[in-house]
PDB file of C-alpha atoms in Angstrom:
ATOM      1  CA  MET A1250    -148.911 -20.674-113.214  1.00  0.00           C
ATOM      2  CA  ILE A1251    -145.513 -19.871-111.682  1.00  0.00           C
ATOM      3  CA  GLY A1252    -146.291 -18.006-108.475  1.00  0.00           C
ATOM      4  CA  ARG A1253    -142.976 -17.793-106.636  1.00  0.00           C
ATOM      5  CA  LEU A1254    -139.303 -18.346-107.369  1.00  0.00           C
ATOM      6  CA  ARG A1255    -136.388 -18.813-105.010  1.00  0.00           C
ATOM      7  CA  GLY A1256    -132.949 -18.676-106.545  1.00  0.00           C
ATOM      8  CA  VAL A1257    -129.656 -16.897-107.086  1.00  0.00           C
ATOM      9  CA  LEU A1258    -129.635 -13.468-108.690  1.00  0.00           C
ATOM     10  CA  LEU A1259    -127.360 -13.679-111.752  1.00  0.00           C
ATOM     11  CA  GLU A1260    -128.094 -10.445-113.611  1.00  0.00           C
ATOM     12  CA  LYS A1261    -130.028  -7.261-113.079  1.00  0.00           C
ATOM     13  CA  ARG A1262    -130.469  -4.531-115.611  1.00  0.00           C
ATOM     14  CA  ALA A1263    -133.672  -2.648-114.976  1.00  0.00           C
ATOM     15  CA  PRO A1264    -136.325  -3.685-115.730  1.00  0.00           C
ATOM     16  CA  PHE A1265    -134.843  -7.160-116.452  1.00  0.00           C
ATOM     17  CA  LEU A1266    -133.546  -9.837-114.079  1.00  0.00           C
ATOM     18  CA  LEU A1267    -132.010 -13.272-114.527  1.00  0.00           C
ATOM     19  CA  LEU A1268    -132.615 -15.719-111.684  1.00  0.00           C
ATOM     20  CA  ASP A1269    -130.938 -19.138-111.419  1.00  0.00           C
ATOM     21  CA  VAL A1270    -133.343 -21.646-109.868  1.00  0.00           C
ATOM     22  CA  GLN A1271    -131.521 -24.968-109.480  1.00  0.00           C
ATOM     23  CA  GLY A1272    -129.747 -24.593-112.805  1.00  0.00           C
ATOM     24  CA  VAL A1273    -132.659 -23.081-114.754  1.00  0.00           C
ATOM     25  CA  GLY A1274    -132.288 -19.412-115.668  1.00  0.00           C
ATOM     26  CA  TYR A1275    -135.556 -17.463-115.456  1.00  0.00           C
ATOM     27  CA  GLU A1276    -135.750 -14.156-117.325  1.00  0.00           C
ATOM     28  CA  LEU A1277    -137.979 -11.762-115.393  1.00  0.00           C
ATOM     29  CA  GLU A1278    -139.221  -8.202-115.652  1.00  0.00           C
ATOM     30  CA  ALA A1279    -139.676  -6.246-112.431  1.00  0.00           C
ATOM     31  CA  PRO A1280    -140.753  -2.768-111.326  1.00  0.00           C
ATOM     32  CA  MET A1281    -138.186  -0.432-109.786  1.00  0.00           C
ATOM     33  CA  SER A1282    -139.822  -0.907-106.393  1.00  0.00           C
ATOM     34  CA  THR A1283    -138.477  -4.468-106.530  1.00  0.00           C
ATOM     35  CA  PHE A1284    -135.069  -3.410-107.856  1.00  0.00           C
ATOM     36  CA  TYR A1285    -134.605  -1.057-104.907  1.00  0.00           C
ATOM     37  CA  VAL A1286    -134.596  -3.956-102.459  1.00  0.00           C
ATOM     38  CA  LEU A1287    -132.747  -6.643-104.394  1.00  0.00           C
ATOM     39  CA  PRO A1288    -129.647  -8.136-102.780  1.00  0.00           C
ATOM     40  CA  GLU A1289    -126.244  -8.119-104.463  1.00  0.00           C
ATOM     41  CA  MET A1290    -125.738 -10.338-107.476  1.00  0.00           C
ATOM     42  CA  GLY A1291    -124.886 -13.879-106.449  1.00  0.00           C
ATOM     43  CA  ALA A1292    -127.181 -13.710-103.416  1.00  0.00           C
ATOM     44  CA  GLU A1293    -130.337 -15.732-102.916  1.00  0.00           C
ATOM     45  CA  VAL A1294    -133.676 -14.003-103.346  1.00  0.00           C
ATOM     46  CA  ILE A1295    -137.358 -14.933-103.200  1.00  0.00           C
ATOM     47  CA  LEU A1296    -139.638 -13.254-105.721  1.00  0.00           C
ATOM     48  CA  TYR A1297    -143.392 -13.451-106.277  1.00  0.00           C
ATOM     49  CA  THR A1298    -144.237 -13.847-109.939  1.00  0.00           C
ATOM     50  CA  HIS A1299    -147.012 -13.409-112.473  1.00  0.00           C
ATOM     51  CA  LEU A1300    -146.983 -15.175-115.848  1.00  0.00           C
ATOM     52  CA  VAL A1301    -148.469 -13.487-118.916  1.00  0.00           C
ATOM     53  CA  VAL A1302    -149.041 -15.734-121.938  1.00  0.00           C
ATOM     54  CA  ARG A1303    -149.205 -14.046-125.331  1.00  0.00           C
ATOM     55  CA  ASP A1304    -149.294 -15.454-128.855  1.00  0.00           C
ATOM     56  CA  ASP A1305    -145.629 -14.588-129.363  1.00  0.00           C
ATOM     57  CA  ALA A1306    -144.156 -14.954-125.860  1.00  0.00           C
ATOM     58  CA  HIS A1307    -144.506 -16.105-122.270  1.00  0.00           C
ATOM     59  CA  LEU A1308    -143.497 -13.215-119.988  1.00  0.00           C
ATOM     60  CA  LEU A1309    -142.720 -13.612-116.314  1.00  0.00           C
ATOM     61  CA  TYR A1310    -142.995 -10.593-114.025  1.00  0.00           C
ATOM     62  CA  ALA A1311    -141.355 -10.503-110.584  1.00  0.00           C
ATOM     63  CA  PHE A1312    -142.243  -8.620-107.409  1.00  0.00           C
ATOM     64  CA  ALA A1313    -140.672  -8.185-104.006  1.00  0.00           C
ATOM     65  CA  SER A1314    -143.945  -8.784-102.172  1.00  0.00           C
ATOM     66  CA  GLU A1315    -147.357 -10.338-102.573  1.00  0.00           C
ATOM     67  CA  LYS A1316    -148.844  -6.878-102.092  1.00  0.00           C
ATOM     68  CA  GLU A1317    -147.026  -5.512-105.151  1.00  0.00           C
ATOM     69  CA  ARG A1318    -147.973  -8.536-107.231  1.00  0.00           C
ATOM     70  CA  GLY A1319    -151.590  -8.182-106.131  1.00  0.00           C
ATOM     71  CA  LEU A1320    -151.688  -4.549-107.193  1.00  0.00           C
ATOM     72  CA  PHE A1321    -150.089  -5.451-110.537  1.00  0.00           C
ATOM     73  CA  ARG A1322    -152.713  -8.146-111.134  1.00  0.00           C
ATOM     74  CA  ASN A1323    -155.487  -5.687-110.371  1.00  0.00           C
ATOM     75  CA  LEU A1324    -153.934  -3.000-112.563  1.00  0.00           C
ATOM     76  CA  ILE A1325    -153.721  -5.176-115.663  1.00  0.00           C
ATOM     77  CA  ARG A1326    -157.431  -5.972-115.326  1.00  0.00           C
ATOM     78  CA  VAL A1327    -158.223  -2.283-115.829  1.00  0.00           C
ATOM     79  CA  ASN A1328    -159.230  -1.434-119.399  1.00  0.00           C
ATOM     80  CA  GLY A1329    -156.274   0.148-121.203  1.00  0.00           C
ATOM     81  CA  VAL A1330    -153.641  -0.864-118.634  1.00  0.00           C
ATOM     82  CA  GLY A1331    -151.215  -3.504-119.851  1.00  0.00           C
ATOM     83  CA  ALA A1332    -148.253  -5.122-118.161  1.00  0.00           C
ATOM     84  CA  LYS A1333    -145.802  -2.406-119.261  1.00  0.00           C
ATOM     85  CA  LEU A1334    -147.943   0.372-117.801  1.00  0.00           C
ATOM     86  CA  GLY A1335    -148.544  -1.728-114.678  1.00  0.00           C
ATOM     87  CA  LEU A1336    -144.773  -1.964-114.126  1.00  0.00           C
ATOM     88  CA  ALA A1337    -144.371   1.765-114.749  1.00  0.00           C
ATOM     89  CA  ILE A1338    -147.054   2.576-112.169  1.00  0.00           C
ATOM     90  CA  LEU A1339    -145.465   0.319-109.549  1.00  0.00           C
ATOM     91  CA  SER A1340    -142.060   1.840-110.350  1.00  0.00           C
ATOM     92  CA  GLY A1341    -143.314   5.351-109.740  1.00  0.00           C
ATOM     93  CA  ILE A1342    -145.512   4.980-106.677  1.00  0.00           C
ATOM     94  CA  GLU A1343    -145.678   2.766-103.594  1.00  0.00           C
ATOM     95  CA  VAL A1344    -148.666   0.486-103.075  1.00  0.00           C
ATOM     96  CA  GLU A1345    -149.866   2.489-100.054  1.00  0.00           C
ATOM     97  CA  SER A1346    -149.555   5.809-101.912  1.00  0.00           C
ATOM     98  CA  PHE A1347    -151.437   4.402-104.894  1.00  0.00           C
ATOM     99  CA  SER A1348    -154.208   3.219-102.575  1.00  0.00           C
ATOM    100  CA  ARG A1349    -154.411   6.681-101.039  1.00  0.00           C
ATOM    101  CA  CYS A1350    -154.663   8.305-104.493  1.00  0.00           C
ATOM    102  CA  VAL A1351    -157.493   5.956-105.444  1.00  0.00           C
ATOM    103  CA  HIS A1352    -159.430   6.434-102.213  1.00  0.00           C
ATOM    104  CA  GLU A1353    -159.019  10.222-102.330  1.00  0.00           C
ATOM    105  CA  GLY A1354    -159.668  10.516-106.084  1.00  0.00           C
ATOM    106  CA  ASP A1355    -156.269  12.166-106.561  1.00  0.00           C
ATOM    107  CA  THR A1356    -155.960  12.185-110.355  1.00  0.00           C
ATOM    108  CA  ALA A1357    -153.234  14.869-110.248  1.00  0.00           C
ATOM    109  CA  SER A1358    -150.751  12.536-108.540  1.00  0.00           C
ATOM    110  CA  LEU A1359    -151.594   9.622-110.833  1.00  0.00           C
ATOM    111  CA  THR A1360    -151.104  11.680-114.019  1.00  0.00           C
ATOM    112  CA  ARG A1361    -147.490  12.346-112.973  1.00  0.00           C
ATOM    113  CA  LEU A1362    -146.763   8.654-113.593  1.00  0.00           C
ATOM    114  CA  PRO A1363    -145.410   7.767-117.068  1.00  0.00           C
ATOM    115  CA  GLY A1364    -148.119   6.708-119.479  1.00  0.00           C
ATOM    116  CA  VAL A1365    -150.994   7.789-117.222  1.00  0.00           C
ATOM    117  CA  GLY A1366    -153.133  10.552-118.692  1.00  0.00           C
ATOM    118  CA  LYS A1367    -156.193  12.124-117.155  1.00  0.00           C
ATOM    119  CA  LYS A1368    -158.634   9.580-118.605  1.00  0.00           C
ATOM    120  CA  THR A1369    -156.495   6.630-117.484  1.00  0.00           C
ATOM    121  CA  ALA A1370    -156.152   8.145-114.000  1.00  0.00           C
ATOM    122  CA  GLU A1371    -159.911   8.554-113.750  1.00  0.00           C
ATOM    123  CA  ARG A1372    -160.468   4.989-114.966  1.00  0.00           C
ATOM    124  CA  LEU A1373    -157.941   3.679-112.422  1.00  0.00           C
ATOM    125  CA  ILE A1374    -159.755   5.444-109.598  1.00  0.00           C
ATOM    126  CA  VAL A1375    -163.194   4.174-110.649  1.00  0.00           C
ATOM    127  CA  GLU A1376    -162.163   0.580-111.365  1.00  0.00           C
ATOM    128  CA  MET A1377    -159.622   0.125-108.561  1.00  0.00           C
ATOM    129  CA  ARG A1378    -161.698   1.399-105.634  1.00  0.00           C
ATOM    130  CA  ASP A1379    -163.194  -2.017-104.933  1.00  0.00           C
ATOM    131  CA  ARG A1380    -160.087  -4.038-105.776  1.00  0.00           C
ATOM    132  CA  LEU A1381    -157.562  -2.654-103.332  1.00  0.00           C
ATOM    133  CA  PHE A1382    -156.418  -5.023-100.644  1.00  0.00           C
ATOM    134  CA  GLU A1383    -154.271  -5.372 -97.598  1.00  0.00           C
ATOM    135  CA  GLY A1384    -151.626  -8.074 -97.383  1.00  0.00           C
ATOM    136  CA  PRO A1385    -148.278  -8.901 -95.810  1.00  0.00           C
ATOM    137  CA  ARG A1386    -145.187  -7.176 -97.141  1.00  0.00           C
ATOM    138  CA  GLU A1387    -142.641  -9.919 -97.182  1.00  0.00           C
ATOM    139  CA  GLY A1388    -140.718 -12.250 -99.408  1.00  0.00           C
ATOM    140  CA  LEU A1389    -137.307 -10.729-100.017  1.00  0.00           C
ATOM    141  CA  VAL A1390    -133.949 -11.867 -98.736  1.00  0.00           C
ATOM    142  CA  GLY A1391    -131.227  -9.240 -98.536  1.00  0.00           C
ATOM    143  CA  GLY A1392    -131.046  -5.459 -98.629  1.00  0.00           C
ATOM    144  CA  TYR A1393    -130.182  -2.656-100.993  1.00  0.00           C
ATOM    145  CA  SER A1394    -127.843  -3.351-103.873  1.00  0.00           C
ATOM    146  CA  GLN A1395    -124.738  -1.364-104.646  1.00  0.00           C
ATOM    147  CA  VAL A1396    -123.794  -3.495-107.649  1.00  0.00           C
ATOM    148  CA  GLY A1397    -124.268  -2.179-111.172  1.00  0.00           C
ATOM    149  CA  SER A1398    -124.788  -4.245-114.289  1.00  0.00           C
ATOM    150  CA  GLY A1399    -121.316  -3.639-115.631  1.00  0.00           C
ATOM    151  CA  GLN A1400    -122.161  -0.513-117.605  1.00  0.00           C
ATOM    152  CA  ALA A1401    -122.150   3.027-116.312  1.00  0.00           C
ATOM    153  CA  PRO A1402    -124.910   3.466-113.710  1.00  0.00           C
ATOM    154  CA  VAL A1403    -126.042   6.700-115.422  1.00  0.00           C
ATOM    155  CA  SER A1404    -126.637   5.062-118.815  1.00  0.00           C
ATOM    156  CA  ASP A1405    -128.289   2.063-117.118  1.00  0.00           C
ATOM    157  CA  ALA A1406    -130.597   4.461-115.281  1.00  0.00           C
ATOM    158  CA  VAL A1407    -131.556   6.292-118.487  1.00  0.00           C
ATOM    159  CA  SER A1408    -132.233   2.943-120.208  1.00  0.00           C
ATOM    160  CA  ALA A1409    -134.404   1.785-117.312  1.00  0.00           C
ATOM    161  CA  LEU A1410    -136.424   5.019-117.268  1.00  0.00           C
ATOM    162  CA  THR A1411    -136.950   4.727-121.018  1.00  0.00           C
ATOM    163  CA  ALA A1412    -138.133   1.134-120.597  1.00  0.00           C
ATOM    164  CA  LEU A1413    -140.614   2.381-117.991  1.00  0.00           C
ATOM    165  CA  GLY A1414    -142.233   4.699-120.527  1.00  0.00           C
ATOM    166  CA  TYR A1415    -140.367   7.999-120.220  1.00  0.00           C
ATOM    167  CA  LYS A1416    -139.080   9.645-123.400  1.00  0.00           C
ATOM    168  CA  PRO A1417    -135.284   9.180-123.812  1.00  0.00           C
ATOM    169  CA  GLN A1418    -134.669  12.941-123.907  1.00  0.00           C
ATOM    170  CA  GLU A1419    -136.709  13.478-120.738  1.00  0.00           C
ATOM    171  CA  ALA A1420    -134.954  10.619-118.936  1.00  0.00           C
ATOM    172  CA  SER A1421    -131.510  11.936-119.918  1.00  0.00           C
ATOM    173  CA  ARG A1422    -132.389  15.488-118.885  1.00  0.00           C
ATOM    174  CA  ILE A1423    -133.630  14.464-115.433  1.00  0.00           C
ATOM    175  CA  VAL A1424    -130.650  12.174-114.758  1.00  0.00           C
ATOM    176  CA  ARG A1425    -128.216  14.920-115.796  1.00  0.00           C
ATOM    177  CA  GLN A1426    -129.764  17.195-113.146  1.00  0.00           C
ATOM    178  CA  LEU A1427    -128.864  14.744-110.367  1.00  0.00           C
ATOM    179  CA  ASN A1428    -125.599  14.422-108.481  1.00  0.00           C
ATOM    180  CA  THR A1429    -124.930  10.820-109.525  1.00  0.00           C
ATOM    181  CA  GLU A1430    -121.347  10.492-108.342  1.00  0.00           C
ATOM    182  CA  GLY A1431    -120.890   7.217-106.435  1.00  0.00           C
ATOM    183  CA  LEU A1432    -124.569   6.242-106.735  1.00  0.00           C
ATOM    184  CA  ALA A1433    -125.768   2.790-107.788  1.00  0.00           C
ATOM    185  CA  THR A1434    -128.115   2.567-110.765  1.00  0.00           C
ATOM    186  CA  GLU A1435    -131.138   1.833-108.559  1.00  0.00           C
ATOM    187  CA  GLU A1436    -130.543   4.967-106.456  1.00  0.00           C
ATOM    188  CA  ILE A1437    -130.184   7.163-109.561  1.00  0.00           C
ATOM    189  CA  ILE A1438    -133.486   5.775-110.865  1.00  0.00           C
ATOM    190  CA  ARG A1439    -135.167   6.336-107.490  1.00  0.00           C
ATOM    191  CA  GLN A1440    -134.065   9.990-107.364  1.00  0.00           C
ATOM    192  CA  ALA A1441    -135.025  10.570-111.007  1.00  0.00           C
ATOM    193  CA  LEU A1442    -138.507   9.112-110.462  1.00  0.00           C
ATOM    194  CA  GLN A1443    -138.994  11.273-107.363  1.00  0.00           C
ATOM    195  CA  ARG A1444    -138.021  14.369-109.319  1.00  0.00           C
ATOM    196  CA  MET A1445    -140.261  13.469-112.265  1.00  0.00           C
ATOM    197  CA  LEU A1446    -143.256  12.880-110.003  1.00  0.00           C
ATOM    198  CA  LYS A1447    -142.797  16.325-108.414  1.00  0.00           C
ATOM    199  CA  SER A1448    -142.550  18.172-111.719  1.00  0.00           C
TER     200      SER A1448
END
């Protein structure tokens, strides 16, 4: 199992990353909560990882902290929650807020997340109550990124939201409602997710 990687950030196009670790390029998928705190491309970063082995692929998921990775690992153990939905949940809600929703039985907040219906929200609350944990929030070098992937930040943001489970039309509509001038892709995605969770 690959549990942690330290390397140079070569590419980032939500939800995908490319990390150079001593000449080996690791392709990773990460939630937006990790993208928000990535350094600029070319900088060194430490990421906590989780490897999923399928018949047709080995997929490596990356997280900014052990706490996020721990929540992801607990989420994918819930019946009906796969890795894609786990990433979408982490992209739409912070670990502490998710914990609060579970402890308070707040299904309304959970159903605002992409891919989470009422039954899934109820199942998350029942199955996650005993699995939540406390842990250190650490493991990232650097701060917020202002570097795009080379394409327009708006189209990158729409692509990322679609990859997280939102319908393309819905993602485009929400992004169009934002004042995106001068914003990095990650900030556009953050504002779009906040607006979607309030609607």
